[in-house]
């Protein structure tokens, strides 16, 4: 294979991909969780069409591009590219988006694509719109050089940001069509910097629920009621302290702890050596604020192998301007827990619910409800096969001139757990473009175009090496 020709064809393809991604950013196809009316609004349809049309125009002889539909569920885009070798590779991404969020800088916005300093700003290009373009381009670049490949199946779901709740039904409907992939490529993960390949070796799970505390049937003048009735806010704080140490942020339940495997600790140490202070510095700190620890290894382990709690929303607290001197009758908050990779999500959900609801202070009405699909398991990758480890190392050296790094991911990709369960012998190459300041889910999300282009070349090289293992 001619390396120069490979990068040339990928670079050429990315000019058109950038145009397509610009159009894609304009579509507000929020995940169903954030747009319950998604079906009527039709944005998801626009996004799927945009991608499917592009896929059909790619130089991939024999490829079948299909938009699969199930009643009431988000569509699934599937591109089936026949191969010359036995076996198959599954490449995964998603096309649904996170909601807008606030805090976009002047001139930027979630649905307003802007290319600035080599970065495409706007919602959903990096998380995870680029995946389908990158995957097909990586394959087409190899086909252009007559590299023999196994069948490649590119699967793009539209429900990832809602916990992939529609995916099991699609997988069931697909049945044996999926084959038994010997390699899964996932382009929905993080990178520690834009200078080398980053491989995700574990993912955390996620548990979301609403904690509600009610003490009165209506609000009462605080001068009349405080000192007599407890405030629901104080009870809420007390309940949260059962779950996490309010000083350190450590989660207190045994059901939320797992042992850290020795190889993952060693990887965290190695990644911390590469990243150093950047582990913390990549966050948009307010002036004077410190990280939870000065030790980057500790921060990586915290972020990837420990449970954490974030309060992500509230109800019952009036906005400041209309907040009078009232003892509030009820407050509720949304809790978002990240679970360690090997933590049992159902057991964790049960334990969290029990600790929050038992013996409510002052007999207050307390409930914790985790909606359906609210607990998603994490995942710990099988150990790399020697060929894959070598292929990723060589790809990173060839494209970036630097070593690849393995690291856990603090986020959740439900499909990896599903696949891991179904295909325990499958190898996983999980990587992505969500690097420093790319800020998926928050304001000012961007896709680092040069990094995405180079990562596409790395995917090509890993696919080529995988194909070589099939001919040995
Ligand atoms: Zn994503």
Coordinates of C-alpha atoms and ligand atoms in Angstrom, one line a residue:
X1 CA 0.0 0.0 0.0
X2 CA 1.2 3.5 -0.9
X3 CA 1.0 5.6 2.2
X4 CA 1.3 8.9 0.4
X5 CA -1.6 7.9 -1.9
X6 CA -3.6 6.9 1.1
X7 CA -3.3 10.2 2.9
X8 CA -3.8 12.1 -0.4
X9 CA -7.1 10.4 -1.1
X10 CA -8.3 10.8 2.5
X11 CA -7.3 14.5 2.6
X12 CA -9.2 15.0 -0.7
X13 CA -12.3 13.3 0.7
X14 CA -12.2 15.5 3.8
X15 CA -12.8 18.6 1.8
X16 CA -16.2 17.4 0.8
X17 CA -16.8 15.8 4.2
X18 CA -16.3 19.2 5.8
X19 CA -19.0 20.7 3.5
X20 CA -21.4 17.9 4.4
X21 CA -20.7 18.3 8.1
X22 CA -21.3 22.0 7.8
X23 CA -24.8 21.2 6.5
X24 CA -25.2 18.6 9.2
X25 CA -24.5 21.0 12.0
X26 CA -27.4 23.2 10.8
X27 CA -29.9 20.3 11.6
X28 CA -31.1 20.4 15.2
X29 CA -31.7 16.7 15.3
X30 CA -31.6 16.3 19.1
X31 CA -31.7 12.9 20.6
X32 CA -35.3 11.7 21.5
X33 CA -34.6 12.3 25.2
X34 CA -34.2 16.0 24.5
X35 CA -36.8 16.2 21.7
X36 CA -39.8 14.0 22.5
X37 CA -41.5 15.3 19.3
X38 CA -38.5 14.2 17.2
X39 CA -40.6 12.2 14.9
X40 CA -43.0 15.0 14.0
X41 CA -40.2 17.6 13.8
X42 CA -38.5 15.6 11.1
X43 CA -34.9 16.7 11.9
X44 CA -33.7 13.2 12.5
X45 CA -35.0 12.3 9.0
X46 CA -33.1 15.2 7.5
X47 CA -29.9 14.1 9.2
X48 CA -30.3 10.5 8.1
X49 CA -31.0 11.5 4.6
X50 CA -28.0 13.8 4.4
X51 CA -25.7 11.0 5.5
X52 CA -27.4 8.2 3.5
X53 CA -27.2 10.3 0.3
X54 CA -23.5 10.9 0.8
X55 CA -22.9 7.2 1.6
X56 CA -24.6 6.2 -1.7
X57 CA -22.3 8.5 -3.6
X58 CA -19.1 6.9 -2.3
X59 CA -16.8 4.8 -4.6
X60 CA -17.7 1.5 -2.8
X61 CA -18.8 -1.1 -5.4
X62 CA -21.5 -3.4 -4.2
X63 CA -22.2 -1.4 -1.0
X64 CA -25.8 -1.4 0.2
X65 CA -26.9 1.7 2.0
X66 CA -30.0 1.1 4.1
X67 CA -32.1 3.2 6.5
X68 CA -33.7 0.7 8.8
X69 CA -36.9 1.6 10.5
X70 CA -39.0 0.2 13.4
X71 CA -42.3 1.8 14.4
X72 CA -41.8 4.5 17.1
X73 CA -38.1 4.1 17.2
X74 CA -35.3 6.2 15.8
X75 CA -33.9 5.0 12.4
X76 CA -30.6 3.1 12.0
X77 CA -28.3 3.8 9.1
X78 CA -26.5 0.7 7.9
X79 CA -23.9 0.5 5.2
X80 CA -22.9 -3.0 4.2
X81 CA -19.8 -3.1 2.1
X82 CA -19.0 -6.5 0.7
X83 CA -15.4 -7.8 1.1
X84 CA -13.0 -10.1 -0.5
X85 CA -11.9 -11.8 2.7
X86 CA -13.9 -13.9 5.2
X87 CA -15.2 -12.4 8.4
X88 CA -16.4 -8.9 9.1
X89 CA -15.6 -5.6 10.7
X90 CA -18.2 -3.5 12.4
X91 CA -17.7 0.3 12.5
X92 CA -19.9 2.3 14.8
X93 CA -21.1 5.9 15.2
X94 CA -24.2 7.9 16.0
X95 CA -26.0 10.8 14.4
X96 CA -28.3 12.1 17.2
X97 CA -27.2 15.2 19.1
X98 CA -27.0 16.6 22.5
X99 CA -29.3 19.7 23.2
X100 CA -28.0 23.2 22.8
X101 CA -26.8 24.1 26.2
X102 CA -25.8 27.7 27.1
X103 CA -22.6 29.7 27.0
X104 CA -21.7 29.7 23.3
X105 CA -19.2 32.4 22.5
X106 CA -20.1 35.4 20.4
X107 CA -20.6 34.4 16.8
X108 CA -20.9 30.6 17.6
X109 CA -24.0 28.6 18.2
X110 CA -25.2 25.0 18.3
X111 CA -26.9 25.1 14.9
X112 CA -24.6 27.6 13.2
X113 CA -21.5 26.0 11.7
X114 CA -18.4 28.1 11.8
X115 CA -14.9 27.0 10.7
X116 CA -12.3 28.9 12.7
X117 CA -8.6 28.0 13.1
X118 CA -9.1 24.5 11.6
X119 CA -12.0 23.7 13.8
X120 CA -15.6 23.2 12.8
X121 CA -17.7 24.7 15.6
X122 CA -21.4 23.6 16.1
X123 CA -23.3 20.8 17.7
X124 CA -22.7 17.3 16.7
X125 CA -19.9 17.3 14.1
X126 CA -17.4 15.9 16.6
X127 CA -20.0 14.0 18.7
X128 CA -20.5 12.0 16.5
X129 CA -21.5 13.2 13.0
X130 CA -18.0 12.7 11.5
X131 CA -18.0 9.0 12.3
X132 CA -19.9 7.8 9.2
X133 CA -17.8 10.0 6.9
X134 CA -14.6 9.0 8.5
X135 CA -15.4 5.2 8.5
X136 CA -16.5 5.1 4.8
X137 CA -13.5 7.2 3.7
X138 CA -11.1 5.0 5.5
X139 CA -12.5 2.0 3.7
X140 CA -12.8 3.6 0.3
X141 CA -9.1 4.7 0.5
X142 CA -8.1 1.1 0.9
X143 CA -10.4 -0.1 -1.8
X144 CA -8.9 2.5 -4.2
X145 CA -5.6 0.7 -3.8
X146 CA -7.1 -2.8 -4.2
X147 CA -6.4 -3.7 -0.6
X148 CA -8.4 -6.8 0.1
X149 CA -10.7 -6.4 3.1
X150 CA -13.4 -8.5 4.9
X151 CA -17.0 -7.3 4.8
X152 CA -17.3 -4.0 6.5
X153 CA -20.6 -3.0 8.2
X154 CA -21.0 0.6 9.2
X155 CA -23.7 1.0 11.8
X156 CA -24.9 4.5 12.7
X157 CA -27.6 4.8 15.4
X158 CA -29.8 7.8 16.2
X159 CA -30.4 7.2 19.9
X160 CA -27.0 7.1 21.5
X161 CA -27.4 10.3 23.5
X162 CA -30.6 8.8 25.0
X163 CA -28.9 5.7 26.2
X164 CA -29.2 3.8 23.0
X165 CA -32.6 2.6 24.0
X166 CA -33.7 1.8 20.5
X167 CA -30.6 -0.1 19.6
X168 CA -31.4 -3.5 21.1
X169 CA -34.6 -3.7 19.0
X170 CA -32.6 -2.9 15.9
X171 CA -30.0 -5.5 16.7
X172 CA -32.8 -8.1 17.3
X173 CA -34.4 -7.2 13.9
X174 CA -31.0 -7.5 12.2
X175 CA -30.4 -10.9 13.7
X176 CA -27.6 -12.8 12.0
X177 CA -27.1 -10.1 9.4
X178 CA -24.6 -8.6 11.7
X179 CA -22.3 -11.6 11.4
X180 CA -19.6 -12.1 14.0
X181 CA -17.2 -9.2 13.7
X182 CA -13.6 -9.9 14.6
X183 CA -13.0 -6.2 15.0
X184 CA -15.2 -3.3 16.1
X185 CA -14.1 0.2 15.3
X186 CA -15.9 2.9 17.3
X187 CA -15.3 6.6 16.6
X188 CA -17.2 8.1 19.4
X189 CA -14.6 8.4 22.1
X190 CA -12.1 10.9 23.5
X191 CA -8.5 11.8 22.8
X192 CA -6.1 13.3 25.3
X193 CA -4.5 15.6 22.8
X194 CA -4.5 16.1 19.0
X195 CA -1.0 14.7 18.6
X196 CA -1.3 10.9 18.7
X197 CA -3.8 8.1 18.7
X198 CA -5.8 7.6 21.9
X199 CA -7.4 4.2 22.5
X200 CA -10.3 3.8 24.9
X201 CA -9.9 0.7 27.0
X202 CA -12.8 1.2 29.3
X203 CA -16.1 3.2 29.6
X204 CA -18.0 4.2 32.6
X205 CA -21.7 3.5 33.1
X206 CA -24.4 6.0 33.8
X207 CA -27.3 6.3 36.2
X208 CA -29.7 9.1 35.9
X209 CA -32.7 9.8 38.2
X210 CA -34.8 12.5 39.9
X211 CA -34.7 13.1 43.6
X212 CA -37.8 14.8 45.0
X213 CA -38.4 16.2 48.5
X214 CA -41.8 17.5 49.6
X215 CA -42.5 19.0 53.0
X216 CA -45.6 21.3 52.5
X217 CA -48.6 21.4 50.2
X218 CA -47.9 25.0 49.2
X219 CA -45.2 27.7 49.8
X220 CA -45.4 29.7 53.1
X221 CA -44.0 33.1 54.2
X222 CA -40.5 32.1 55.4
X223 CA -40.9 34.4 58.4
X224 CA -43.8 32.3 59.5
X225 CA -42.6 28.8 58.6
X226 CA -38.9 28.6 59.1
X227 CA -37.8 27.2 62.4
X228 CA -41.0 25.2 62.4
X229 CA -40.9 23.3 59.2
X230 CA -37.7 21.9 57.7
X231 CA -36.7 23.4 54.3
X232 CA -36.7 20.8 51.5
X233 CA -33.3 22.1 50.3
X234 CA -31.7 21.1 53.6
X235 CA -33.2 17.7 53.4
X236 CA -32.0 17.3 49.9
X237 CA -28.5 18.2 50.9
X238 CA -28.7 15.7 53.8
X239 CA -29.9 13.0 51.4
X240 CA -27.1 13.7 48.9
X241 CA -24.6 13.4 51.8
X242 CA -25.7 9.8 52.2
X243 CA -24.6 9.2 48.7
X244 CA -21.4 11.2 48.5
X245 CA -18.9 12.7 50.9
X246 CA -19.7 16.4 50.5
X247 CA -16.1 17.4 51.2
X248 CA -14.2 15.0 49.0
X249 CA -16.9 14.0 46.4
X250 CA -16.2 10.3 47.1
X251 CA -19.2 8.1 46.6
X252 CA -20.0 6.1 49.8
X253 CA -21.9 3.0 48.7
X254 CA -20.1 -0.3 48.3
X255 CA -22.3 -1.1 45.3
X256 CA -20.6 1.8 43.4
X257 CA -17.0 0.6 44.0
X258 CA -15.0 -1.8 41.8
X259 CA -11.4 -3.0 42.1
X260 CA -9.1 -1.2 39.6
X261 CA -7.3 -3.8 37.5
X262 CA -3.5 -3.6 37.5
X263 CA -3.2 -3.1 33.7
X264 CA -5.7 -0.2 33.8
X265 CA -3.7 1.4 36.6
X266 CA -0.5 1.1 34.6
X267 CA -2.3 2.7 31.6
X268 CA -3.5 5.6 33.8
X269 CA 0.1 6.1 35.0
X270 CA 1.4 6.1 31.4
X271 CA -1.3 8.4 30.1
X272 CA -0.7 10.8 33.0
X273 CA 3.0 10.9 32.0
X274 CA 2.0 12.0 28.5
X275 CA -0.7 14.5 29.6
X276 CA 0.7 15.8 32.9
X277 CA -1.1 19.0 34.0
X278 CA -3.2 18.9 30.8
X279 CA -5.5 16.3 32.5
X280 CA -6.9 19.2 34.5
X281 CA -5.9 22.1 32.3
X282 CA -8.1 20.9 29.4
X283 CA -11.2 22.0 31.5
X284 CA -12.5 25.6 31.3
X285 CA -11.6 26.6 34.8
X286 CA -13.0 29.7 36.5
X287 CA -10.3 31.9 37.9
X288 CA -8.6 30.5 41.0
X289 CA -10.4 27.1 41.1
X290 CA -8.4 23.9 41.7
X291 CA -8.8 20.3 40.6
X292 CA -9.7 17.5 43.1
X293 CA -6.1 16.4 43.2
X294 CA -2.7 17.6 42.0
X295 CA -1.8 14.1 40.9
X296 CA -2.8 13.6 37.2
X297 CA -2.8 9.8 37.6
X298 CA -5.3 10.1 40.5
X299 CA -7.5 12.4 38.3
X300 CA -7.5 10.0 35.5
X301 CA -8.4 7.1 37.8
X302 CA -11.1 9.3 39.4
X303 CA -12.5 10.1 36.0
X304 CA -12.4 6.7 34.5
X305 CA -12.7 4.0 37.2
X306 CA -14.6 5.7 40.1
X307 CA -18.2 6.5 40.5
X308 CA -19.1 10.2 40.6
X309 CA -22.2 12.3 41.1
X310 CA -23.3 15.5 39.3
X311 CA -26.5 17.4 40.0
X312 CA -27.5 18.4 36.5
X313 CA -30.9 20.2 37.0
X314 CA -33.4 21.3 39.5
X315 CA -37.1 22.0 39.9
X316 CA -39.0 23.9 42.6
X317 CA -36.4 26.6 43.0
X318 CA -37.7 29.9 41.5
X319 CA -35.2 31.8 39.4
X320 CA -33.4 34.4 41.4
X321 CA -35.4 37.4 40.2
X322 CA -38.7 36.0 41.4
X323 CA -37.4 34.3 44.5
X324 CA -39.3 35.8 47.5
X325 CA -39.0 35.0 51.2
X326 CA -40.8 31.7 51.0
X327 CA -40.3 28.4 52.6
X328 CA -40.5 26.3 49.4
X329 CA -42.9 23.3 49.5
X330 CA -40.9 21.0 47.3
X331 CA -37.6 20.8 45.5
X332 CA -36.3 18.2 43.1
X333 CA -33.0 17.7 41.4
X334 CA -31.7 15.5 38.6
X335 CA -28.8 13.3 39.6
X336 CA -26.4 12.0 37.0
X337 CA -24.0 9.3 38.3
X338 CA -21.2 7.9 36.4
X339 CA -20.5 4.3 37.3
X340 CA -17.2 2.4 37.2
X341 CA -16.7 0.2 34.1
X342 CA -17.4 -3.1 35.8
X343 CA -20.1 -1.9 38.2
X344 CA -23.5 -3.7 37.9
X345 CA -25.9 -0.8 36.9
X346 CA -29.1 -2.5 38.2
X347 CA -27.6 -3.2 41.5
X348 CA -26.2 0.3 41.7
X349 CA -29.6 1.8 40.9
X350 CA -31.3 -0.3 43.6
X351 CA -28.7 0.7 46.2
X352 CA -28.9 4.4 45.3
X353 CA -32.7 4.3 45.5
X354 CA -32.6 2.6 48.9
X355 CA -30.1 4.9 50.5
X356 CA -32.0 8.0 49.4
X357 CA -35.5 6.8 50.3
X358 CA -35.0 5.1 53.6
X359 CA -35.8 6.9 56.9
X360 CA -36.6 10.3 55.4
X361 CA -35.6 13.2 57.7
X362 CA -38.7 14.6 59.5
X363 CA -40.8 12.0 57.6
X364 CA -40.5 14.2 54.5
X365 CA -42.0 12.8 51.3
X366 CA -38.9 11.6 49.4
X367 CA -38.7 9.8 46.1
X368 CA -35.9 8.8 43.8
X369 CA -37.0 7.7 40.3
X370 CA -34.7 6.5 37.7
X371 CA -36.6 6.3 34.4
X372 CA -36.5 3.4 32.0
X373 CA -33.1 2.9 30.5
X374 CA -31.7 5.3 33.1
X375 CA -29.0 2.8 34.3
X376 CA -26.5 1.9 31.7
X377 CA -23.6 -0.4 32.3
X378 CA -20.0 0.6 31.7
X379 CA -17.4 -1.6 29.9
X380 CA -13.9 -2.9 30.3
X381 CA -12.3 -3.9 26.9
X382 CA -10.8 -7.3 26.4
X383 CA -7.0 -7.3 26.4
X384 CA -5.7 -6.2 23.0
X385 CA -4.7 -9.0 20.7
X386 CA -0.9 -8.6 19.9
X387 CA -1.7 -7.8 16.2
X388 CA -4.1 -5.0 17.2
X389 CA -1.8 -3.4 19.7
X390 CA 1.0 -3.5 17.1
X391 CA -1.3 -2.1 14.4
X392 CA -2.4 0.9 16.5
X393 CA 1.1 1.6 17.6
X394 CA 2.3 1.5 14.0
X395 CA -0.6 3.7 12.8
X396 CA 0.1 6.3 15.4
X397 CA 3.8 6.4 14.5
X398 CA 3.2 6.5 10.8
X399 CA 0.5 9.3 10.9
X400 CA 1.5 11.4 13.9
X401 CA 5.1 10.3 14.5
X402 CA 4.2 9.6 18.1
X403 CA 3.2 6.6 20.2
X404 CA -0.5 5.6 20.8
X405 CA -1.8 5.9 24.3
X406 CA -4.4 3.8 26.1
X407 CA -6.8 5.3 28.5
X408 CA -10.2 4.8 30.1
X409 CA -13.0 7.1 29.1
X410 CA -15.2 8.8 31.7
X411 CA -18.2 8.8 29.4
X412 CA -20.6 6.0 28.4
X413 CA -21.2 4.3 25.0
X414 CA -23.9 1.8 25.7
X415 CA -23.4 -0.2 22.5
X416 CA -19.8 -1.3 23.4
X417 CA -21.2 -3.1 26.4
X418 CA -23.9 -4.7 24.3
X419 CA -21.4 -5.8 21.7
X420 CA -18.9 -7.1 24.3
X421 CA -21.6 -9.3 25.8
X422 CA -22.7 -10.6 22.4
X423 CA -19.2 -11.1 21.0
X424 CA -16.8 -11.8 23.8
X425 CA -14.0 -12.7 21.5
X426 CA -14.2 -9.5 19.4
X427 CA -11.4 -7.0 19.4
X428 CA -12.2 -3.3 19.9
X429 CA -10.5 -0.2 18.5
X430 CA -12.3 2.7 20.2
X431 CA -11.0 6.1 19.5
X432 CA -12.3 9.6 18.8
X433 CA -11.8 13.3 18.3
X434 CA -13.3 14.5 21.6
X435 CA -10.0 16.2 22.8
X436 CA -9.1 19.2 24.8
X437 CA -11.8 21.9 24.6
X438 CA -13.8 20.0 21.9
X439 CA -16.5 20.2 24.6
X440 CA -19.1 17.8 23.3
X441 CA -22.4 18.2 25.3
X442 CA -21.4 21.8 26.4
X443 CA -21.1 25.1 24.5
X444 CA -18.5 25.7 21.7
X445 CA -18.3 22.1 20.6
X446 CA -15.8 21.7 17.8
X447 CA -14.4 19.1 15.5
X448 CA -10.6 19.4 15.1
X449 CA -10.5 18.9 11.3
X450 CA -6.9 18.0 10.9
X451 CA -7.0 15.5 13.7
X452 CA -10.2 13.9 12.3
X453 CA -8.4 13.6 8.9
X454 CA -5.4 12.0 10.4
X455 CA -7.4 9.7 12.6
X456 CA -9.2 8.6 9.4
X457 CA -5.9 7.5 8.0
X458 CA -5.1 5.6 11.2
X459 CA -8.4 3.7 10.9
X460 CA -7.4 2.8 7.3
X461 CA -4.1 1.4 8.6
X462 CA -5.6 -0.6 11.4
X463 CA -8.2 -2.0 8.9
X464 CA -5.4 -3.0 6.5
X465 CA -3.5 -4.8 9.3
X466 CA -6.7 -6.5 10.5
X467 CA -7.2 -7.8 6.9
X468 CA -3.6 -9.1 6.9
X469 CA -4.4 -11.2 10.0
X470 CA -7.2 -12.8 8.0
X471 CA -4.9 -13.9 5.1
X472 CA -2.2 -15.4 7.3
Ligands
LIG1 ZN1 -21.2 10.5 21.2

